Short mmCIF file of C-alpha atoms and ligand atoms in Angstrom, two decimals:
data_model
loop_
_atom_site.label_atom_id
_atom_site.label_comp_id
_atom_site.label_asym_id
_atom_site.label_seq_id
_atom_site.Cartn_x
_atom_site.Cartn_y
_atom_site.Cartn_z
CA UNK I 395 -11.26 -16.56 20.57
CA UNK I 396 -11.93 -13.53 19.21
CA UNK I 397 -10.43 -10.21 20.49
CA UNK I 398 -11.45 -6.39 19.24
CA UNK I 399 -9.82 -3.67 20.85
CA UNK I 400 -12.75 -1.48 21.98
CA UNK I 401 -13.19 1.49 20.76
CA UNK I 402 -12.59 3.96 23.71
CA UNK I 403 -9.08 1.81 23.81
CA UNK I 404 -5.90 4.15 22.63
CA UNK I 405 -4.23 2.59 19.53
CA UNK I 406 -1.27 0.51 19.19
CA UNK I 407 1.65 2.37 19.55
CA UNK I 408 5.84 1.90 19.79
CA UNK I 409 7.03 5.21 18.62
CA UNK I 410 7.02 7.96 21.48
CA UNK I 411 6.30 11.74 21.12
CA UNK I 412 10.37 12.74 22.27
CA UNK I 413 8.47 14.12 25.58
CA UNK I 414 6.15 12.38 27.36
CA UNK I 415 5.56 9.58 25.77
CA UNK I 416 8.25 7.37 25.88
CA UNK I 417 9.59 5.45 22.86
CA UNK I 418 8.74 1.70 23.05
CA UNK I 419 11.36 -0.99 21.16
CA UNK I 420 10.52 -4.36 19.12
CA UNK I 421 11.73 -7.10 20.09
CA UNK I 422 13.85 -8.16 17.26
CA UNK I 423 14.98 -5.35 15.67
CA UNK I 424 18.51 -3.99 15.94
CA UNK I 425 20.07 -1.33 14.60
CA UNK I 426 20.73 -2.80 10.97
CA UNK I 427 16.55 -3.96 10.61
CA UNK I 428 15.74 -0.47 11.65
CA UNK I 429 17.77 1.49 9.05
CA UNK I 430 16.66 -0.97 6.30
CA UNK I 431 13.18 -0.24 7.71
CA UNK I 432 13.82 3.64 7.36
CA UNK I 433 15.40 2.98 3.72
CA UNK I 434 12.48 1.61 2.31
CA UNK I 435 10.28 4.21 4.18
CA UNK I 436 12.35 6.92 1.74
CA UNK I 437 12.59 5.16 -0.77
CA UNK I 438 8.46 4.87 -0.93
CA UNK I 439 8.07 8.48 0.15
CA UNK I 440 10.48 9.83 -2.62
CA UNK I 441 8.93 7.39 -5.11
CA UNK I 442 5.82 8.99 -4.32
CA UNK I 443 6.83 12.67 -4.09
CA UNK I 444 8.80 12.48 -7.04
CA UNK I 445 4.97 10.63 -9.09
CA UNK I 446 3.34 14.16 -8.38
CA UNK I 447 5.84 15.61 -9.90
CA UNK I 448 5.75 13.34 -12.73
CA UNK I 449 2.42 13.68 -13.34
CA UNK I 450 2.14 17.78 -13.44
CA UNK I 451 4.92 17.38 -15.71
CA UNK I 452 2.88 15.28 -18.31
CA UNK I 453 5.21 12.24 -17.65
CA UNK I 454 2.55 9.94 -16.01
CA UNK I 455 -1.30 9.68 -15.99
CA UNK I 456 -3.98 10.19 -13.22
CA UNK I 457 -1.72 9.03 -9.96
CA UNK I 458 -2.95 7.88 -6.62
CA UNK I 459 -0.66 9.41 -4.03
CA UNK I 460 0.33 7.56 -0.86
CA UNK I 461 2.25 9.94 0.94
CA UNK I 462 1.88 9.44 4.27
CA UNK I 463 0.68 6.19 3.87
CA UNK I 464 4.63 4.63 3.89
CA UNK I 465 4.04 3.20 7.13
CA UNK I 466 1.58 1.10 6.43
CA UNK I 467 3.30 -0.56 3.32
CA UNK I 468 6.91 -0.54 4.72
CA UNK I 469 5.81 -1.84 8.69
CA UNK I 470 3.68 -4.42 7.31
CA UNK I 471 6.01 -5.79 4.41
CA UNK I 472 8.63 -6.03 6.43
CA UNK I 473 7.20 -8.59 8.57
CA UNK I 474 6.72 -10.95 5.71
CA UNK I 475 8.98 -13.33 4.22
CA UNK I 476 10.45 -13.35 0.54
CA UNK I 477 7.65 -16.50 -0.03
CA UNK I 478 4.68 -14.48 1.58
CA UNK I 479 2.89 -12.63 -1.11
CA UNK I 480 1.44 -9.23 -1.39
CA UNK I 481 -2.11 -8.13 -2.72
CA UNK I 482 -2.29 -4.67 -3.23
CA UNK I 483 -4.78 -1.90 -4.29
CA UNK I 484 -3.63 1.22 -6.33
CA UNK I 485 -2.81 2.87 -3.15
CA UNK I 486 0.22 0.39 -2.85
CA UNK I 487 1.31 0.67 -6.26
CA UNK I 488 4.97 1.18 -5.27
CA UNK I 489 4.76 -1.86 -3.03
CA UNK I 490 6.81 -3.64 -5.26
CA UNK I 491 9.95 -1.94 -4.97
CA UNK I 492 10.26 -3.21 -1.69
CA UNK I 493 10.90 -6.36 -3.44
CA UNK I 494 13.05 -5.39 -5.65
CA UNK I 495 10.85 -4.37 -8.42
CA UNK I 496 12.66 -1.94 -10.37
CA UNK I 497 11.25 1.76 -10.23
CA UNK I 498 10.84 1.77 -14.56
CA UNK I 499 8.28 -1.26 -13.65
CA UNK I 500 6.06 0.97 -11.39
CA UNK I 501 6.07 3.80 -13.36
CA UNK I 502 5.64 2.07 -16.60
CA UNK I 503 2.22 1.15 -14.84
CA UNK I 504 1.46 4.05 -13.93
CA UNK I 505 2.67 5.66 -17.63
CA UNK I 506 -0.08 2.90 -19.39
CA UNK I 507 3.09 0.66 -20.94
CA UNK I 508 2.87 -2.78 -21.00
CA UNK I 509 7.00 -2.62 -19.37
CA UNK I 510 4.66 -1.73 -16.06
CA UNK I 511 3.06 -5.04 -16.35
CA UNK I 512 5.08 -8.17 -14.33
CA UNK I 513 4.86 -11.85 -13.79
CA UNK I 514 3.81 -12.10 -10.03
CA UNK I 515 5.59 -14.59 -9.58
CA UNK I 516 8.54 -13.06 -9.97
CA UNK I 517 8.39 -10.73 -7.05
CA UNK I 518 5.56 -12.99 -5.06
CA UNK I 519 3.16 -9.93 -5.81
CA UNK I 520 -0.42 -9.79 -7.54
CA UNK I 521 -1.17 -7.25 -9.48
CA UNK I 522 -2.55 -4.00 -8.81
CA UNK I 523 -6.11 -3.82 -8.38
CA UNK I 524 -8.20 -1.23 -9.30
CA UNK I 525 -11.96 -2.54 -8.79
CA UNK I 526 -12.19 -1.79 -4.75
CA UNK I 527 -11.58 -4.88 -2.68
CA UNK I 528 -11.08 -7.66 -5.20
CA UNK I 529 -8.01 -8.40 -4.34
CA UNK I 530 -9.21 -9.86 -0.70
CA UNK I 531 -11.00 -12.70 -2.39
CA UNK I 532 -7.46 -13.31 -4.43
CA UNK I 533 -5.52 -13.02 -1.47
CA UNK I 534 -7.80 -15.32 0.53
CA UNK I 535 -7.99 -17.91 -2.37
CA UNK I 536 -4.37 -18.08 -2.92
CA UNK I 537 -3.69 -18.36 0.71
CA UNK I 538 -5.54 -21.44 1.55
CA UNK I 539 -4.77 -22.63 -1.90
CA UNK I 540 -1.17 -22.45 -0.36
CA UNK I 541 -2.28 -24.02 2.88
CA UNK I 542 -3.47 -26.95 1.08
CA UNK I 543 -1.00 -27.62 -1.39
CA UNK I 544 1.51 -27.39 2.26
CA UNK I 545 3.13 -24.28 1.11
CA UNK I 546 4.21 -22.30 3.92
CA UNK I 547 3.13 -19.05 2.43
CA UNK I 548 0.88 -16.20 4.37
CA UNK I 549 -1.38 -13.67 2.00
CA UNK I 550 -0.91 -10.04 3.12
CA UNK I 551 -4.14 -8.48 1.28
CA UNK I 552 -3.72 -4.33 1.79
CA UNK I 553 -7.02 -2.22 1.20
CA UNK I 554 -8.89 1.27 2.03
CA UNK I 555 -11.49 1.97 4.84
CA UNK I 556 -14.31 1.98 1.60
CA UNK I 557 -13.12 -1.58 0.76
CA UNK I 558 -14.91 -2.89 4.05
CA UNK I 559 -18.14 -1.73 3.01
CA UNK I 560 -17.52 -4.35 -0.50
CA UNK I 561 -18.89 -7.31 -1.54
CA UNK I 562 -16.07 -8.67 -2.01
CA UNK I 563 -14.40 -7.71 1.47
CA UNK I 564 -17.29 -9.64 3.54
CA UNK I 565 -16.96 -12.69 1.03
CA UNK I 566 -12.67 -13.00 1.42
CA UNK I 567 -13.06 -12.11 5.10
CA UNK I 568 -16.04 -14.97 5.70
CA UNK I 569 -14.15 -17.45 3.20
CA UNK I 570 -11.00 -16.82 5.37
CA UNK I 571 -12.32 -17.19 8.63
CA UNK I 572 -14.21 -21.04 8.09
CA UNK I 573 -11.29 -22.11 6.44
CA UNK I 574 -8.70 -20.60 8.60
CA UNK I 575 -7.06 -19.00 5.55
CA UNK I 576 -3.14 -18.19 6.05
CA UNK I 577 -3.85 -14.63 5.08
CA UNK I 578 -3.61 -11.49 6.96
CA UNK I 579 -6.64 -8.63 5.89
CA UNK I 580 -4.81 -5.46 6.03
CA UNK I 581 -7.05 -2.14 6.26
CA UNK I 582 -5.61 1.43 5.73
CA UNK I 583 -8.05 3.36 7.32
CA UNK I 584 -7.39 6.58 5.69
CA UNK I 585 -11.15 8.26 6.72
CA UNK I 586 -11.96 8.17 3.36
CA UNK I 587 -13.26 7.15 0.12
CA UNK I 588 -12.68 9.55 -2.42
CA UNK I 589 -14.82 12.48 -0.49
CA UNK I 590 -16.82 9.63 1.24
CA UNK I 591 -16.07 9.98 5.54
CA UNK I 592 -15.42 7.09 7.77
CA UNK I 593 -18.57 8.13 9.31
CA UNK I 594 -20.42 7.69 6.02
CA UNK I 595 -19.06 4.16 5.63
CA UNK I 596 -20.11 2.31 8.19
CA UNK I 597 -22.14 2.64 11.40
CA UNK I 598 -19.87 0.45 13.40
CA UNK I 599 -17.64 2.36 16.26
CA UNK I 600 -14.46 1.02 14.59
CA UNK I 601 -13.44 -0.89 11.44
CA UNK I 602 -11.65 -3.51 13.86
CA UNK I 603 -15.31 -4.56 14.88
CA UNK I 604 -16.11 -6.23 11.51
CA UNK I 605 -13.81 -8.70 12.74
CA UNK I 606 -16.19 -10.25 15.36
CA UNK I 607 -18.65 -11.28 12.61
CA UNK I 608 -16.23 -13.66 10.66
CA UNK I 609 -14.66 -15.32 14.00
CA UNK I 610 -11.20 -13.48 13.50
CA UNK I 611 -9.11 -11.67 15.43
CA UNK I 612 -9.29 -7.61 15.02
CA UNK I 613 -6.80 -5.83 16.13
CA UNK I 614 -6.04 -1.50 15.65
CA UNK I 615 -2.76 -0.10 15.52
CA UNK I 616 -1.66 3.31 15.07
CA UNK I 617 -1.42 3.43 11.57
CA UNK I 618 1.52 6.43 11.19
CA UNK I 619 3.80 4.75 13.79
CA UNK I 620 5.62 1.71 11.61
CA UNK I 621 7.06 0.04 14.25
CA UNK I 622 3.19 -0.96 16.15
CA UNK I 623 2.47 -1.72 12.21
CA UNK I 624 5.41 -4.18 12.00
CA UNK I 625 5.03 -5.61 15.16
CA UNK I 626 1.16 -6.20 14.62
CA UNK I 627 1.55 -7.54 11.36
CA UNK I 628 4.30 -9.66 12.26
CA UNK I 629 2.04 -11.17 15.10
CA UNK I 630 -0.64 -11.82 12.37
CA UNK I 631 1.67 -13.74 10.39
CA UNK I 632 2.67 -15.71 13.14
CA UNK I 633 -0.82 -16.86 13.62
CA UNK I 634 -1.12 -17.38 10.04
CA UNK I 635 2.04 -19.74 10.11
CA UNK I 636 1.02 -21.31 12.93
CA UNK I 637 -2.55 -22.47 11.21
CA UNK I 638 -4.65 -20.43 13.84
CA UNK I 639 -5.88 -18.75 10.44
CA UNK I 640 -6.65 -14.80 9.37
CA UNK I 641 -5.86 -11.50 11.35
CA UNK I 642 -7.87 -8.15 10.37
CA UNK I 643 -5.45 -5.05 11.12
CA UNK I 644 -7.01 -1.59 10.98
CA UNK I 645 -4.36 0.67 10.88
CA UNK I 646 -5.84 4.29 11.53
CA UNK I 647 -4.45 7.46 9.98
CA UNK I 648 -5.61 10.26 7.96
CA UNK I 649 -5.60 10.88 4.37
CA UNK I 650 -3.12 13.75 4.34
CA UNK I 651 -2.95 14.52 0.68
CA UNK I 652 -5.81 13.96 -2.06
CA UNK I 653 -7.17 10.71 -2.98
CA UNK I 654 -5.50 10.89 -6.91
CA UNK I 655 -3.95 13.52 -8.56
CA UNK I 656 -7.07 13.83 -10.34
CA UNK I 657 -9.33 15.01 -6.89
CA UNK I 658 -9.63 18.49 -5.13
CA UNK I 659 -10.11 17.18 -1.64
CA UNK I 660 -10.69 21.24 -0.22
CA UNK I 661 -13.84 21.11 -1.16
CA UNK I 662 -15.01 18.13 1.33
CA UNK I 663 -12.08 17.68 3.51
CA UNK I 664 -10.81 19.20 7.07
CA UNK I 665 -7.72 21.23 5.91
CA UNK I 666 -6.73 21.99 10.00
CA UNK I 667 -7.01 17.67 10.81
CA UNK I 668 -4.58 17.57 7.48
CA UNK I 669 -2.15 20.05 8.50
CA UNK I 670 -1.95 18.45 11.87
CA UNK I 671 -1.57 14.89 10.24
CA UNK I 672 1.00 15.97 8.19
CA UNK I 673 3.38 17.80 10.82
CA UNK I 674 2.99 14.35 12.08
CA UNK I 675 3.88 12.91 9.28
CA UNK I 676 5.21 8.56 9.40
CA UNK I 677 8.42 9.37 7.76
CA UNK I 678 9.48 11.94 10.26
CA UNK I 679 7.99 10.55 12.96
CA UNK I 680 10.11 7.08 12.46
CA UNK I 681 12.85 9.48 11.75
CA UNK I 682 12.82 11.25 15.04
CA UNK I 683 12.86 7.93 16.84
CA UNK I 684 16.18 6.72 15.32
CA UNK I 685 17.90 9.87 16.37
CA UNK I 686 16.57 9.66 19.34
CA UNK I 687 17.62 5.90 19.71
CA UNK I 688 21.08 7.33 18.42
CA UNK I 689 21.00 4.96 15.27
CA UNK I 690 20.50 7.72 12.47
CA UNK I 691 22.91 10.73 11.46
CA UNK I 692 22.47 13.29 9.36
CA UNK I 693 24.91 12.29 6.56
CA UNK I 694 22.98 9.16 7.02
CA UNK I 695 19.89 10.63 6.07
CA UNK I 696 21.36 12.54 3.37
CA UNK I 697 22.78 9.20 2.15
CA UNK I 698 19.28 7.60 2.07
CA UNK I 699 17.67 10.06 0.60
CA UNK I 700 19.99 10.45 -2.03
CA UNK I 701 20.35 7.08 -3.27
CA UNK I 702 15.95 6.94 -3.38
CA UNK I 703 16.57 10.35 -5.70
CA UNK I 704 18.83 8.74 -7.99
CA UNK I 705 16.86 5.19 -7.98
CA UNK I 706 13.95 7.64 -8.94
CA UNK I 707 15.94 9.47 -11.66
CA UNK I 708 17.47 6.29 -12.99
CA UNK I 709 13.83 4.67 -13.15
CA UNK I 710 12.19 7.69 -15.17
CA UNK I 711 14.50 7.56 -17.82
CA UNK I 712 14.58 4.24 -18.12
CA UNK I 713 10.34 4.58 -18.52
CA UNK I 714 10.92 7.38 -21.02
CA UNK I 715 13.24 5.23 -22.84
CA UNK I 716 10.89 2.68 -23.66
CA UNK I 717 9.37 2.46 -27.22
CA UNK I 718 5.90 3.28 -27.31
CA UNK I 719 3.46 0.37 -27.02
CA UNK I 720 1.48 -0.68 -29.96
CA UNK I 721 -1.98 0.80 -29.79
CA UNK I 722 -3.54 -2.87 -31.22
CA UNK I 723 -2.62 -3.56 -27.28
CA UNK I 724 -5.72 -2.14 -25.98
CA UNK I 725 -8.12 -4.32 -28.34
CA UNK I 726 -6.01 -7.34 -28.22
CA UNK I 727 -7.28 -8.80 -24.59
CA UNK I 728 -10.55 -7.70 -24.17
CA UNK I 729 -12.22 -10.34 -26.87
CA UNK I 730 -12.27 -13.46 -27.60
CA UNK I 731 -14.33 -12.70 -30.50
CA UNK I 732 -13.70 -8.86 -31.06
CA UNK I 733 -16.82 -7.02 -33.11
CA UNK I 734 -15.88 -5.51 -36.25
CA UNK I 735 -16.26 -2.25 -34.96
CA UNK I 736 -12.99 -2.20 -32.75
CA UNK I 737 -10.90 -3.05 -36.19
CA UNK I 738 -12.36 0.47 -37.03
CA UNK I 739 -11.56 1.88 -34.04
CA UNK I 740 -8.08 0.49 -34.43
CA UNK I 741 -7.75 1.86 -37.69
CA UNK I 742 -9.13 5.63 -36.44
CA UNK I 743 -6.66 5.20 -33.43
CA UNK I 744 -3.40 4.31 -35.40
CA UNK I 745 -4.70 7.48 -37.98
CA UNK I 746 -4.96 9.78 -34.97
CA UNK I 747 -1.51 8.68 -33.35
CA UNK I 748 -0.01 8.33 -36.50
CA UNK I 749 1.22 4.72 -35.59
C1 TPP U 732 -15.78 -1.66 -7.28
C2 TPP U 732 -15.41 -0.21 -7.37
N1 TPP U 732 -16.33 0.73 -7.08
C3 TPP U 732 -16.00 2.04 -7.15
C4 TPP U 732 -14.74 2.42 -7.52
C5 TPP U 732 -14.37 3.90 -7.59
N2 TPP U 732 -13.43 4.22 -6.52
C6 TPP U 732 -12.13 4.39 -6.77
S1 TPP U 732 -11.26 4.72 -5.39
C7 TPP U 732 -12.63 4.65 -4.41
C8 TPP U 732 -12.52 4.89 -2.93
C9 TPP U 732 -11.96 3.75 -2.16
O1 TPP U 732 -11.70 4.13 -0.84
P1 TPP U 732 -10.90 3.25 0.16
O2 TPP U 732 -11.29 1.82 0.03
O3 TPP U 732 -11.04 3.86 1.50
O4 TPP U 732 -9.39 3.36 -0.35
P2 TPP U 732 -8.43 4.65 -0.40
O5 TPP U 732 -8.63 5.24 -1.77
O6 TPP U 732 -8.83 5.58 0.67
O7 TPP U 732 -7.06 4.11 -0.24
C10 TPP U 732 -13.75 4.39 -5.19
C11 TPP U 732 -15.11 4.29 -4.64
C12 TPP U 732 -13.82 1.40 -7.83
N3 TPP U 732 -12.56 1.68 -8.19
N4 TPP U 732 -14.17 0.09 -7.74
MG1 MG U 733 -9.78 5.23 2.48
#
């Protein structure tokens, strides 16, 4: 049966404001699952603060930041197990350090080293992808590959508010509902697509309502509050497990910083809605609920963030201390046949790098 929040319905929601909204719990989760679930909410947000600062320092390329997104990744990760795999978009580059990818790995990626690339098998994670919503298909295909090979594995497939309006989004999310696909569709709704609005995207009164058209389940949470993120996801998997097939999740924020480092969002965007989005910022607003729960400390804080900052340090130098990739890397998997023109090319690019 298929359920969609309407749209006049309030979001999902477990964190409270400290006043009158009260602070909801998950079943579940003690003390020792929340901290771990604050940990790897620092440890994405310094991974991420620390990339812009990477980047205006000529020490990665073009970088899409996720800050403010943490919630999203860390609430709905968390609710997987180690054999459940991950297909992310750029936005989740850093996803993998939640399973123990080390940080050199992500920022090799994000550096253009082949040390950035990895076997996903090794960490149950696809590779990034780039080309909007692609990864759904994959996600879909591997999941009821899974299914019918009796694997009990669930796809989480993670994606932007402009990936619904895809090709490929409407053929994974069709594909997964007739086969009842052990794969949960997880939308970021950020508001936007580069300087493209929500509004702009899609006439429907909310992403959740695509749902209805592929027989699945839609459900919206709150999409800065990473406990209603975890608990929805982990209800989606359940369903997965359970062979009652995909879950859509539109998690609803605001893009609070710019789409890459590459974009001047002042020209299009809101800059008051931003401000207000980020004094309400996930990581703070998770943090304010363990104090207030009385399972966080200061010196625990400082602890966290501390070890993320040297994980971070640790993992740029380790990048750095890579030797540069050969340049005949570029040409090498594009052709089976390569035209005679690239071996000039190659030969112009060694001259110019002096390789
Ligand atoms: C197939 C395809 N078309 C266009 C682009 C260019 N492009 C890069 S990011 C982006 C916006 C995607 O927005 P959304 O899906 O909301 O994800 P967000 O960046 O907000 O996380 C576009 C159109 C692309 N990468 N792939
Ligand atoms: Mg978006």
């Amino acid at each position: 049966m298929t359920e969609v929040v309407p749209a006049d319905r309030g979001l999902r929601r477990v964190i409270g404001d400290g006043d009158a909204v009260v602070d909801g719990e998950v079943d579940g989760l003690g003390p020792d699952e929340l901290l771990a679930l604050y940990r790897n909410l620092v440890l994405l947000r310094t991974y991420d603060e620390r990339s812009v600062v990477y980047h205006r320092q000529g020490r990665i390329g073009t970088y899409a930041i996720f800050w403010n997104h943490e919630a999203m990744q860390a609430g709905s990760v968390f609710a997987l197990e180690e054999r459940d795999w991950i297909f992310p978009a750029y936005r989740e580059s850093a996803i993998g350090l939640l399973r123990g990818m080390p940080v050199s790995t992500v920022l090799s990626w994000w550096r253009g080293h082949p040390s950035g690339w990895w076997d996903p098998r090794e960490f149950n994670l696809a590779s990034i992808c780039v080309p909007i919503a692609t990864q759904i298909p994959h996600a879909v295909g591997f999941a009821w590959g899974s299914a019918l090979k009796g694997e009990d594995r669930v796809a989480l497939a993670l994606f932007g508010d402009g990936a619904t309006s895809e090709g490929a989004f409407h053929e994974g999310a069709t594909f997964a509902g007739v086969m009842k696909a052990p794969v949960v569709l997880f939308c970021n709704n950020n508001q936007w697509a580069i300087s493209t609005p929500l509004s702009a995207q899609t006439a429907a009164p909310t992403l959740a309502d695509k749902a209805i058209g592929y027989g699945i389940p839609g459900v919206r949470v709150d999409g800065g509050d990473v406990l209603a993120v975890y608990e929805a996801t982990r209800e989606a998997v359940e369903r997965a497990r359970a062979g009652d097939g995909p879950t859509f999740i539109e998690a609803v924020t605001y893009r609070a910083a710019p789409h890459a480092t590459a974009d001047d969002p002042s020209i299009y965007i809101d800059p008051e809605r931003v401000e207000e989005e980020r004094e309400n910022e996930c990581v703070g607003r998770f943090e304010r609920y363990l104090r207030r729960a009385g399972v966080l400390t200061d010196d625990k804080v400082e602890e966290i963030r501390a070890e993320a900052l040297e994980l971070m340090r640790a993992g740029i130098a380790e990048a750095e201390a890579e030797p540069p990739a050969d340049p005949g890397l570029v040409f090498e998997h594009a052709y089976a046949n390569p035209p005679p023109s690239l071996a000039e090319d190659l030969v112009e690019l060694r001259r110019i790098l002096g390789s």
